[in-house]
JSON list of C-alpha atoms in Angstrom, two decimals:
[
{"chain": "F", "resi": 7, "resn": "GLN", "atom": "CA", "xyz": [22.48, -25.33, -0.48]},
{"chain": "F", "resi": 8, "resn": "LYS", "atom": "CA", "xyz": [21.98, -28.64, -2.24]},
{"chain": "F", "resi": 9, "resn": "GLU", "atom": "CA", "xyz": [21.75, -28.39, -6.01]},
{"chain": "F", "resi": 10, "resn": "VAL", "atom": "CA", "xyz": [18.82, -30.77, -6.29]},
{"chain": "F", "resi": 11, "resn": "GLU", "atom": "CA", "xyz": [16.56, -31.55, -3.34]},
{"chain": "F", "resi": 12, "resn": "GLN", "atom": "CA", "xyz": [13.97, -34.25, -2.90]},
{"chain": "F", "resi": 13, "resn": "ASN", "atom": "CA", "xyz": [12.04, -35.57, 0.07]},
{"chain": "F", "resi": 14, "resn": "SER", "atom": "CA", "xyz": [13.65, -38.88, 0.92]},
{"chain": "F", "resi": 15, "resn": "GLY", "atom": "CA", "xyz": [10.36, -40.50, 1.88]},
{"chain": "F", "resi": 16, "resn": "PRO", "atom": "CA", "xyz": [9.36, -43.19, 2.16]},
{"chain": "F", "resi": 17, "resn": "LEU", "atom": "CA", "xyz": [6.20, -42.21, 0.35]},
{"chain": "F", "resi": 18, "resn": "SER", "atom": "CA", "xyz": [3.57, -44.86, 0.91]},
{"chain": "F", "resi": 19, "resn": "VAL", "atom": "CA", "xyz": [0.52, -44.90, -1.34]},
{"chain": "F", "resi": 20, "resn": "PRO", "atom": "CA", "xyz": [-2.28, -47.44, -1.77]},
{"chain": "F", "resi": 21, "resn": "GLU", "atom": "CA", "xyz": [-2.56, -49.32, -5.03]},
{"chain": "F", "resi": 22, "resn": "GLY", "atom": "CA", "xyz": [-4.52, -47.33, -7.57]},
{"chain": "F", "resi": 23, "resn": "ALA", "atom": "CA", "xyz": [-3.78, -43.95, -5.97]},
{"chain": "F", "resi": 24, "resn": "ILE", "atom": "CA", "xyz": [-1.69, -41.09, -7.33]},
{"chain": "F", "resi": 25, "resn": "ALA", "atom": "CA", "xyz": [1.89, -40.79, -6.10]},
{"chain": "F", "resi": 26, "resn": "SER", "atom": "CA", "xyz": [3.26, -37.25, -6.21]},
{"chain": "F", "resi": 27, "resn": "LEU", "atom": "CA", "xyz": [6.99, -36.64, -6.04]},
{"chain": "F", "resi": 28, "resn": "ASN", "atom": "CA", "xyz": [8.60, -33.23, -5.86]},
{"chain": "F", "resi": 29, "resn": "CYS", "atom": "CA", "xyz": [12.04, -31.91, -6.67]},
{"chain": "F", "resi": 30, "resn": "THR", "atom": "CA", "xyz": [13.54, -28.44, -6.38]},
{"chain": "F", "resi": 31, "resn": "TYR", "atom": "CA", "xyz": [16.77, -27.19, -7.91]},
{"chain": "F", "resi": 32, "resn": "SER", "atom": "CA", "xyz": [19.06, -24.26, -7.26]},
{"chain": "F", "resi": 33, "resn": "ASP", "atom": "CA", "xyz": [20.50, -23.37, -10.70]},
{"chain": "F", "resi": 34, "resn": "ARG", "atom": "CA", "xyz": [17.99, -20.98, -12.23]},
{"chain": "F", "resi": 35, "resn": "GLY", "atom": "CA", "xyz": [19.60, -21.42, -15.66]},
{"chain": "F", "resi": 36, "resn": "SER", "atom": "CA", "xyz": [18.92, -25.17, -15.79]},
{"chain": "F", "resi": 37, "resn": "GLN", "atom": "CA", "xyz": [17.17, -26.28, -18.96]},
{"chain": "F", "resi": 38, "resn": "SER", "atom": "CA", "xyz": [16.85, -30.06, -18.84]},
{"chain": "F", "resi": 39, "resn": "PHE", "atom": "CA", "xyz": [15.19, -32.20, -16.20]},
{"chain": "F", "resi": 40, "resn": "PHE", "atom": "CA", "xyz": [14.97, -35.93, -15.79]},
{"chain": "F", "resi": 41, "resn": "TRP", "atom": "CA", "xyz": [13.40, -38.60, -13.63]},
{"chain": "F", "resi": 42, "resn": "TYR", "atom": "CA", "xyz": [15.13, -41.91, -13.09]},
{"chain": "F", "resi": 43, "resn": "ARG", "atom": "CA", "xyz": [13.64, -44.97, -11.41]},
{"chain": "F", "resi": 44, "resn": "GLN", "atom": "CA", "xyz": [15.86, -47.27, -9.38]},
{"chain": "F", "resi": 45, "resn": "TYR", "atom": "CA", "xyz": [14.58, -50.59, -8.10]},
{"chain": "F", "resi": 46, "resn": "SER", "atom": "CA", "xyz": [16.26, -51.97, -5.01]},
{"chain": "F", "resi": 47, "resn": "GLY", "atom": "CA", "xyz": [19.57, -53.55, -5.96]},
{"chain": "F", "resi": 48, "resn": "LYS", "atom": "CA", "xyz": [19.33, -52.31, -9.54]},
{"chain": "F", "resi": 49, "resn": "SER", "atom": "CA", "xyz": [20.73, -49.40, -11.51]},
{"chain": "F", "resi": 50, "resn": "PRO", "atom": "CA", "xyz": [18.88, -46.16, -12.32]},
{"chain": "F", "resi": 51, "resn": "GLU", "atom": "CA", "xyz": [16.72, -46.16, -15.45]},
{"chain": "F", "resi": 52, "resn": "LEU", "atom": "CA", "xyz": [15.56, -43.04, -17.24]},
{"chain": "F", "resi": 53, "resn": "ILE", "atom": "CA", "xyz": [11.77, -42.82, -17.31]},
{"chain": "F", "resi": 54, "resn": "MET", "atom": "CA", "xyz": [10.97, -39.19, -18.10]},
{"chain": "F", "resi": 55, "resn": "SER", "atom": "CA", "xyz": [12.60, -36.08, -19.45]},
{"chain": "F", "resi": 56, "resn": "ILE", "atom": "CA", "xyz": [11.12, -32.59, -19.61]},
{"chain": "F", "resi": 57, "resn": "TYR", "atom": "CA", "xyz": [12.51, -29.39, -21.07]},
{"chain": "F", "resi": 58, "resn": "SER", "atom": "CA", "xyz": [9.63, -26.89, -21.19]},
{"chain": "F", "resi": 59, "resn": "ASN", "atom": "CA", "xyz": [7.30, -25.47, -18.60]},
{"chain": "F", "resi": 60, "resn": "GLY", "atom": "CA", "xyz": [4.09, -27.38, -18.19]},
{"chain": "F", "resi": 61, "resn": "ASP", "atom": "CA", "xyz": [3.14, -31.03, -18.19]},
{"chain": "F", "resi": 62, "resn": "LYS", "atom": "CA", "xyz": [4.48, -33.98, -20.14]},
{"chain": "F", "resi": 63, "resn": "GLU", "atom": "CA", "xyz": [2.60, -37.24, -20.04]},
{"chain": "F", "resi": 64, "resn": "ASP", "atom": "CA", "xyz": [3.88, -40.72, -20.82]},
{"chain": "F", "resi": 65, "resn": "GLY", "atom": "CA", "xyz": [1.48, -43.50, -19.94]},
{"chain": "F", "resi": 66, "resn": "ARG", "atom": "CA", "xyz": [0.75, -43.37, -16.20]},
{"chain": "F", "resi": 67, "resn": "PHE", "atom": "CA", "xyz": [3.59, -40.90, -15.61]},
{"chain": "F", "resi": 68, "resn": "THR", "atom": "CA", "xyz": [3.31, -37.13, -15.81]},
{"chain": "F", "resi": 69, "resn": "ALA", "atom": "CA", "xyz": [6.24, -34.78, -15.34]},
{"chain": "F", "resi": 70, "resn": "GLN", "atom": "CA", "xyz": [5.51, -31.19, -14.44]},
{"chain": "F", "resi": 71, "resn": "LEU", "atom": "CA", "xyz": [8.00, -28.34, -14.74]},
{"chain": "F", "resi": 72, "resn": "ASN", "atom": "CA", "xyz": [7.81, -24.83, -13.31]},
{"chain": "F", "resi": 73, "resn": "LYS", "atom": "CA", "xyz": [11.04, -22.96, -14.03]},
{"chain": "F", "resi": 74, "resn": "ALA", "atom": "CA", "xyz": [9.92, -19.78, -12.30]},
{"chain": "F", "resi": 75, "resn": "SER", "atom": "CA", "xyz": [9.51, -21.67, -9.05]},
{"chain": "F", "resi": 76, "resn": "GLN", "atom": "CA", "xyz": [12.43, -23.99, -9.81]},
{"chain": "F", "resi": 77, "resn": "TYR", "atom": "CA", "xyz": [10.61, -27.21, -9.21]},
{"chain": "F", "resi": 78, "resn": "VAL", "atom": "CA", "xyz": [9.86, -30.31, -11.17]},
{"chain": "F", "resi": 79, "resn": "SER", "atom": "CA", "xyz": [7.45, -33.02, -10.11]},
{"chain": "F", "resi": 80, "resn": "LEU", "atom": "CA", "xyz": [6.48, -36.52, -11.12]},
{"chain": "F", "resi": 81, "resn": "LEU", "atom": "CA", "xyz": [2.99, -37.92, -10.82]},
{"chain": "F", "resi": 82, "resn": "ILE", "atom": "CA", "xyz": [2.34, -41.63, -11.01]},
{"chain": "F", "resi": 83, "resn": "ARG", "atom": "CA", "xyz": [-1.32, -42.35, -11.68]},
{"chain": "F", "resi": 84, "resn": "ASP", "atom": "CA", "xyz": [-2.99, -45.66, -10.83]},
{"chain": "F", "resi": 85, "resn": "SER", "atom": "CA", "xyz": [0.04, -46.68, -8.78]},
{"chain": "F", "resi": 86, "resn": "GLN", "atom": "CA", "xyz": [0.97, -50.34, -8.96]},
{"chain": "F", "resi": 87, "resn": "PRO", "atom": "CA", "xyz": [3.14, -52.43, -6.64]},
{"chain": "F", "resi": 88, "resn": "SER", "atom": "CA", "xyz": [5.65, -52.58, -9.50]},
{"chain": "F", "resi": 89, "resn": "ASP", "atom": "CA", "xyz": [6.10, -48.81, -9.13]},
{"chain": "F", "resi": 90, "resn": "SER", "atom": "CA", "xyz": [7.72, -49.36, -5.72]},
{"chain": "F", "resi": 91, "resn": "ALA", "atom": "CA", "xyz": [11.21, -47.97, -6.21]},
{"chain": "F", "resi": 92, "resn": "THR", "atom": "CA", "xyz": [13.40, -44.98, -5.54]},
{"chain": "F", "resi": 93, "resn": "TYR", "atom": "CA", "xyz": [12.87, -42.09, -7.94]},
{"chain": "F", "resi": 94, "resn": "LEU", "atom": "CA", "xyz": [15.81, -39.83, -8.68]},
{"chain": "F", "resi": 95, "resn": "CYS", "atom": "CA", "xyz": [15.43, -36.30, -9.94]},
{"chain": "F", "resi": 96, "resn": "ALA", "atom": "CA", "xyz": [18.29, -35.07, -12.14]},
{"chain": "F", "resi": 97, "resn": "VAL", "atom": "CA", "xyz": [19.04, -31.64, -13.58]},
{"chain": "F", "resi": 98, "resn": "VAL", "atom": "CA", "xyz": [21.48, -30.53, -16.27]},
{"chain": "F", "resi": 99, "resn": "PRO", "atom": "CA", "xyz": [23.22, -27.24, -15.43]},
{"chain": "F", "resi": 100, "resn": "GLY", "atom": "CA", "xyz": [22.40, -24.09, -17.34]},
{"chain": "F", "resi": 101, "resn": "PRO", "atom": "CA", "xyz": [24.38, -22.84, -20.35]},
{"chain": "F", "resi": 102, "resn": "SER", "atom": "CA", "xyz": [26.58, -20.69, -18.14]},
{"chain": "F", "resi": 103, "resn": "SER", "atom": "CA", "xyz": [28.08, -23.86, -16.72]},
{"chain": "F", "resi": 104, "resn": "ASN", "atom": "CA", "xyz": [30.90, -25.52, -18.63]},
{"chain": "F", "resi": 105, "resn": "ASP", "atom": "CA", "xyz": [30.78, -28.93, -17.05]},
{"chain": "F", "resi": 106, "resn": "TYR", "atom": "CA", "xyz": [29.01, -32.19, -17.71]},
{"chain": "F", "resi": 107, "resn": "LYS", "atom": "CA", "xyz": [27.76, -32.53, -14.21]},
{"chain": "F", "resi": 108, "resn": "LEU", "atom": "CA", "xyz": [24.25, -33.93, -14.19]},
{"chain": "F", "resi": 109, "resn": "SER", "atom": "CA", "xyz": [23.13, -33.13, -10.65]},
{"chain": "F", "resi": 110, "resn": "PHE", "atom": "CA", "xyz": [21.09, -35.79, -8.92]},
{"chain": "F", "resi": 111, "resn": "GLY", "atom": "CA", "xyz": [18.84, -35.58, -5.92]},
{"chain": "F", "resi": 112, "resn": "ALA", "atom": "CA", "xyz": [19.15, -38.22, -3.21]},
{"chain": "F", "resi": 113, "resn": "GLY", "atom": "CA", "xyz": [15.91, -39.83, -4.33]},
{"chain": "F", "resi": 114, "resn": "THR", "atom": "CA", "xyz": [12.41, -40.42, -3.00]},
{"chain": "F", "resi": 115, "resn": "THR", "atom": "CA", "xyz": [11.50, -43.98, -2.05]},
{"chain": "F", "resi": 116, "resn": "VAL", "atom": "CA", "xyz": [7.98, -44.93, -3.04]},
{"chain": "F", "resi": 117, "resn": "THR", "atom": "CA", "xyz": [6.13, -47.93, -1.65]},
{"chain": "F", "resi": 118, "resn": "VAL", "atom": "CA", "xyz": [2.83, -48.94, -3.22]},
{"chain": "F", "resi": 119, "resn": "ARG", "atom": "CA", "xyz": [0.85, -51.11, -0.85]},
{"chain": "F", "resi": 120, "resn": "ALA", "atom": "CA", "xyz": [-1.63, -53.60, -2.23]},
{"chain": "I", "resi": 26, "resn": "GLU", "atom": "CA", "xyz": [24.26, -58.29, -24.85]},
{"chain": "I", "resi": 27, "resn": "THR", "atom": "CA", "xyz": [22.79, -55.78, -22.45]},
{"chain": "I", "resi": 28, "resn": "GLY", "atom": "CA", "xyz": [23.56, -52.11, -23.07]},
{"chain": "I", "resi": 29, "resn": "VAL", "atom": "CA", "xyz": [26.13, -51.45, -20.36]},
{"chain": "I", "resi": 30, "resn": "THR", "atom": "CA", "xyz": [27.79, -54.30, -18.50]},
{"chain": "I", "resi": 31, "resn": "GLN", "atom": "CA", "xyz": [29.94, -54.06, -15.41]},
{"chain": "I", "resi": 32, "resn": "THR", "atom": "CA", "xyz": [32.23, -56.58, -13.78]},
{"chain": "I", "resi": 33, "resn": "PRO", "atom": "CA", "xyz": [32.60, -57.68, -11.11]},
{"chain": "I", "resi": 34, "resn": "ARG", "atom": "CA", "xyz": [29.16, -57.18, -9.62]},
{"chain": "I", "resi": 35, "resn": "HIS", "atom": "CA", "xyz": [30.52, -57.57, -6.10]},
{"chain": "I", "resi": 36, "resn": "LEU", "atom": "CA", "xyz": [34.02, -56.96, -4.79]},
{"chain": "I", "resi": 37, "resn": "VAL", "atom": "CA", "xyz": [35.48, -57.21, -1.31]},
{"chain": "I", "resi": 38, "resn": "MET", "atom": "CA", "xyz": [38.98, -55.89, -0.83]},
{"chain": "I", "resi": 39, "resn": "GLY", "atom": "CA", "xyz": [41.37, -54.95, 1.88]},
{"chain": "I", "resi": 40, "resn": "MET", "atom": "CA", "xyz": [42.85, -51.51, 2.18]},
{"chain": "I", "resi": 41, "resn": "THR", "atom": "CA", "xyz": [46.18, -52.63, 0.71]},
{"chain": "I", "resi": 42, "resn": "ASN", "atom": "CA", "xyz": [44.76, -54.47, -2.31]},
{"chain": "I", "resi": 43, "resn": "LYS", "atom": "CA", "xyz": [44.72, -53.37, -5.91]},
{"chain": "I", "resi": 44, "resn": "LYS", "atom": "CA", "xyz": [41.70, -54.21, -7.99]},
{"chain": "I", "resi": 45, "resn": "SER", "atom": "CA", "xyz": [39.93, -52.92, -11.09]},
{"chain": "I", "resi": 46, "resn": "LEU", "atom": "CA", "xyz": [36.33, -52.42, -12.11]},
{"chain": "I", "resi": 47, "resn": "LYS", "atom": "CA", "xyz": [35.44, -52.93, -15.75]},
{"chain": "I", "resi": 48, "resn": "CYS", "atom": "CA", "xyz": [32.67, -51.42, -17.82]},
{"chain": "I", "resi": 49, "resn": "GLU", "atom": "CA", "xyz": [31.70, -52.13, -21.42]},
{"chain": "I", "resi": 50, "resn": "GLN", "atom": "CA", "xyz": [28.98, -50.43, -23.43]},
{"chain": "I", "resi": 51, "resn": "HIS", "atom": "CA", "xyz": [27.38, -51.97, -26.52]},
{"chain": "I", "resi": 52, "resn": "LEU", "atom": "CA", "xyz": [25.34, -48.93, -27.52]},
{"chain": "I", "resi": 53, "resn": "GLY", "atom": "CA", "xyz": [27.79, -47.12, -29.76]},
{"chain": "I", "resi": 54, "resn": "HIS", "atom": "CA", "xyz": [27.83, -44.16, -27.38]},
{"chain": "I", "resi": 55, "resn": "ASN", "atom": "CA", "xyz": [30.55, -41.53, -27.29]},
{"chain": "I", "resi": 56, "resn": "ALA", "atom": "CA", "xyz": [30.76, -40.72, -23.59]},
{"chain": "I", "resi": 57, "resn": "MET", "atom": "CA", "xyz": [31.24, -42.89, -20.52]},
{"chain": "I", "resi": 58, "resn": "TYR", "atom": "CA", "xyz": [31.00, -42.06, -16.84]},
{"chain": "I", "resi": 59, "resn": "TRP", "atom": "CA", "xyz": [31.84, -43.38, -13.40]},
{"chain": "I", "resi": 60, "resn": "TYR", "atom": "CA", "xyz": [29.44, -42.54, -10.58]},
{"chain": "I", "resi": 61, "resn": "LYS", "atom": "CA", "xyz": [29.59, -43.41, -6.89]},
{"chain": "I", "resi": 62, "resn": "GLN", "atom": "CA", "xyz": [26.35, -44.16, -5.07]},
{"chain": "I", "resi": 63, "resn": "SER", "atom": "CA", "xyz": [26.32, -44.23, -1.27]},
{"chain": "I", "resi": 64, "resn": "ALA", "atom": "CA", "xyz": [23.25, -44.86, 0.87]},
{"chain": "I", "resi": 65, "resn": "LYS", "atom": "CA", "xyz": [20.92, -41.86, 1.20]},
{"chain": "I", "resi": 66, "resn": "LYS", "atom": "CA", "xyz": [23.25, -39.64, -0.83]},
{"chain": "I", "resi": 67, "resn": "PRO", "atom": "CA", "xyz": [22.93, -38.27, -4.36]},
{"chain": "I", "resi": 68, "resn": "LEU", "atom": "CA", "xyz": [24.86, -39.94, -7.12]},
{"chain": "I", "resi": 69, "resn": "GLU", "atom": "CA", "xyz": [28.35, -38.47, -7.22]},
{"chain": "I", "resi": 70, "resn": "LEU", "atom": "CA", "xyz": [30.01, -38.00, -10.58]},
{"chain": "I", "resi": 71, "resn": "MET", "atom": "CA", "xyz": [33.61, -39.19, -10.48]},
{"chain": "I", "resi": 72, "resn": "PHE", "atom": "CA", "xyz": [34.92, -39.19, -14.05]},
{"chain": "I", "resi": 73, "resn": "VAL", "atom": "CA", "xyz": [33.69, -38.48, -17.55]},
{"chain": "I", "resi": 74, "resn": "TYR", "atom": "CA", "xyz": [35.31, -39.61, -20.77]},
{"chain": "I", "resi": 75, "resn": "SER", "atom": "CA", "xyz": [34.19, -38.16, -24.08]},
{"chain": "I", "resi": 76, "resn": "LEU", "atom": "CA", "xyz": [35.58, -39.84, -27.20]},
{"chain": "I", "resi": 77, "resn": "GLU", "atom": "CA", "xyz": [38.17, -41.53, -24.99]},
{"chain": "I", "resi": 78, "resn": "GLU", "atom": "CA", "xyz": [39.42, -38.23, -23.56]},
{"chain": "I", "resi": 79, "resn": "ARG", "atom": "CA", "xyz": [38.91, -37.42, -19.91]},
{"chain": "I", "resi": 80, "resn": "VAL", "atom": "CA", "xyz": [36.84, -34.27, -19.65]},
{"chain": "I", "resi": 81, "resn": "GLU", "atom": "CA", "xyz": [35.87, -34.32, -16.00]},
{"chain": "I", "resi": 82, "resn": "ASN", "atom": "CA", "xyz": [37.66, -35.31, -12.85]},
{"chain": "I", "resi": 83, "resn": "ASN", "atom": "CA", "xyz": [35.41, -34.31, -10.05]},
{"chain": "I", "resi": 84, "resn": "SER", "atom": "CA", "xyz": [38.01, -33.90, -7.28]},
{"chain": "I", "resi": 85, "resn": "VAL", "atom": "CA", "xyz": [38.34, -37.63, -6.86]},
{"chain": "I", "resi": 86, "resn": "PRO", "atom": "CA", "xyz": [41.17, -38.97, -4.64]},
{"chain": "I", "resi": 87, "resn": "SER", "atom": "CA", "xyz": [44.12, -40.38, -6.53]},
{"chain": "I", "resi": 88, "resn": "ARG", "atom": "CA", "xyz": [43.48, -43.84, -5.10]},
{"chain": "I", "resi": 89, "resn": "PHE", "atom": "CA", "xyz": [40.86, -44.04, -7.87]},
{"chain": "I", "resi": 90, "resn": "SER", "atom": "CA", "xyz": [42.41, -44.13, -11.34]},
{"chain": "I", "resi": 91, "resn": "PRO", "atom": "CA", "xyz": [40.30, -44.31, -14.48]},
{"chain": "I", "resi": 92, "resn": "GLU", "atom": "CA", "xyz": [41.30, -45.68, -17.86]},
{"chain": "I", "resi": 93, "resn": "CYS", "atom": "CA", "xyz": [39.44, -45.50, -21.15]},
{"chain": "I", "resi": 94, "resn": "PRO", "atom": "CA", "xyz": [41.29, -47.47, -23.86]},
{"chain": "I", "resi": 95, "resn": "ASN", "atom": "CA", "xyz": [38.50, -46.98, -26.41]},
{"chain": "I", "resi": 96, "resn": "SER", "atom": "CA", "xyz": [34.98, -45.63, -26.62]},
{"chain": "I", "resi": 97, "resn": "SER", "atom": "CA", "xyz": [33.43, -48.95, -25.55]},
{"chain": "I", "resi": 98, "resn": "HIS", "atom": "CA", "xyz": [35.51, -49.75, -22.48]},
{"chain": "I", "resi": 99, "resn": "LEU", "atom": "CA", "xyz": [36.10, -48.00, -19.19]},
{"chain": "I", "resi": 100, "resn": "PHE", "atom": "CA", "xyz": [38.05, -49.13, -16.17]},
{"chain": "I", "resi": 101, "resn": "LEU", "atom": "CA", "xyz": [38.37, -47.88, -12.63]},
{"chain": "I", "resi": 102, "resn": "HIS", "atom": "CA", "xyz": [41.58, -48.96, -10.97]},
{"chain": "I", "resi": 103, "resn": "LEU", "atom": "CA", "xyz": [41.47, -49.09, -7.19]},
{"chain": "I", "resi": 104, "resn": "HIS", "atom": "CA", "xyz": [44.38, -49.07, -4.75]},
{"chain": "I", "resi": 105, "resn": "THR", "atom": "CA", "xyz": [44.84, -48.40, -1.05]},
{"chain": "I", "resi": 106, "resn": "LEU", "atom": "CA", "xyz": [41.16, -47.68, -0.58]},
{"chain": "I", "resi": 107, "resn": "GLN", "atom": "CA", "xyz": [39.53, -46.64, 2.67]},
{"chain": "I", "resi": 108, "resn": "PRO", "atom": "CA", "xyz": [36.46, -48.18, 4.33]},
{"chain": "I", "resi": 109, "resn": "GLU", "atom": "CA", "xyz": [34.48, -45.01, 3.45]},
{"chain": "I", "resi": 110, "resn": "ASP", "atom": "CA", "xyz": [35.01, -45.89, -0.22]},
{"chain": "I", "resi": 111, "resn": "SER", "atom": "CA", "xyz": [32.59, -48.78, 0.20]},
{"chain": "I", "resi": 112, "resn": "ALA", "atom": "CA", "xyz": [29.70, -48.00, -2.13]},
{"chain": "I", "resi": 113, "resn": "LEU", "atom": "CA", "xyz": [27.98, -48.94, -5.37]},
{"chain": "I", "resi": 114, "resn": "TYR", "atom": "CA", "xyz": [30.04, -47.84, -8.36]},
{"chain": "I", "resi": 115, "resn": "LEU", "atom": "CA", "xyz": [27.97, -47.23, -11.44]},
{"chain": "I", "resi": 116, "resn": "CYS", "atom": "CA", "xyz": [29.19, -46.94, -14.98]},
{"chain": "I", "resi": 117, "resn": "ALA", "atom": "CA", "xyz": [27.05, -45.07, -17.50]},
{"chain": "I", "resi": 118, "resn": "SER", "atom": "CA", "xyz": [27.20, -44.04, -21.13]},
{"chain": "I", "resi": 119, "resn": "SER", "atom": "CA", "xyz": [25.53, -41.40, -23.26]},
{"chain": "I", "resi": 120, "resn": "ARG", "atom": "CA", "xyz": [25.16, -40.84, -26.95]},
{"chain": "I", "resi": 121, "resn": "GLY", "atom": "CA", "xyz": [26.30, -37.25, -27.01]},
{"chain": "I", "resi": 122, "resn": "THR", "atom": "CA", "xyz": [29.49, -35.71, -25.78]},
{"chain": "I", "resi": 123, "resn": "GLY", "atom": "CA", "xyz": [27.96, -32.56, -24.35]},
{"chain": "I", "resi": 124, "resn": "ALA", "atom": "CA", "xyz": [25.97, -32.02, -21.22]},
{"chain": "I", "resi": 125, "resn": "THR", "atom": "CA", "xyz": [23.16, -34.53, -21.21]},
{"chain": "I", "resi": 126, "resn": "GLY", "atom": "CA", "xyz": [20.78, -36.12, -18.78]},
{"chain": "I", "resi": 127, "resn": "GLU", "atom": "CA", "xyz": [20.08, -39.20, -20.86]},
{"chain": "I", "resi": 128, "resn": "LEU", "atom": "CA", "xyz": [22.38, -41.74, -19.32]},
{"chain": "I", "resi": 129, "resn": "PHE", "atom": "CA", "xyz": [22.33, -45.50, -19.61]},
{"chain": "I", "resi": 130, "resn": "PHE", "atom": "CA", "xyz": [23.62, -47.18, -16.47]},
{"chain": "I", "resi": 131, "resn": "GLY", "atom": "CA", "xyz": [25.21, -50.53, -15.89]},
{"chain": "I", "resi": 132, "resn": "GLU", "atom": "CA", "xyz": [24.08, -52.73, -13.01]},
{"chain": "I", "resi": 133, "resn": "GLY", "atom": "CA", "xyz": [26.90, -51.49, -10.81]},
{"chain": "I", "resi": 134, "resn": "SER", "atom": "CA", "xyz": [29.78, -52.96, -8.86]},
{"chain": "I", "resi": 135, "resn": "ARG", "atom": "CA", "xyz": [29.15, -53.22, -5.14]},
{"chain": "I", "resi": 136, "resn": "LEU", "atom": "CA", "xyz": [32.46, -52.53, -3.42]},
{"chain": "I", "resi": 137, "resn": "THR", "atom": "CA", "xyz": [33.22, -53.34, 0.21]},
{"chain": "I", "resi": 138, "resn": "VAL", "atom": "CA", "xyz": [36.52, -52.19, 1.68]},
{"chain": "I", "resi": 139, "resn": "LEU", "atom": "CA", "xyz": [37.55, -53.96, 4.87]}
]
């Protein structure tokens, strides 16, 4: 079982629509969750972090966490062509783990069409 | 100076060559990482250095040899690589020395092994 799973996409949304990205994780003890954005040919950039159940909003981005169901999602409201990128979900292992391994999903590619 | 810089950005080498990748961080961080990124696969953690001491070696073949002379510099020495080692190699740094998801990545070194 993969530690962090994402739909690879591509997810195509029209400009102005909401893009919804989902991520599930296997370590029930995980406490910290992150979304990175990676433009083609560029390096990943941290855009959101979430630690508690519920929603966290930052501008047009909303991260949602449900620990009971072991999923974290990212909503992009009013999608813009500049949001076209691959979004990586990342999870820090729970306290029972002794390593530094931040587990990444393979990423969901989002294309916003004008 | 950008936060994390990597050189070279592109490298082509034969299987018998020896080369090195260099990473420098200007953020005053205490931990540095090497990740491997292959197409359609999750980021793979290779090595972690915390305060110049290696704390993670994620079952990486010995043809990859890391070096961390100080907290700002990280090298990845390469020798007798295989074509399957062709990938994007990303260096990252973090402020803390414990498990964290807040990484700052360099632009990467695109490696092609012939």
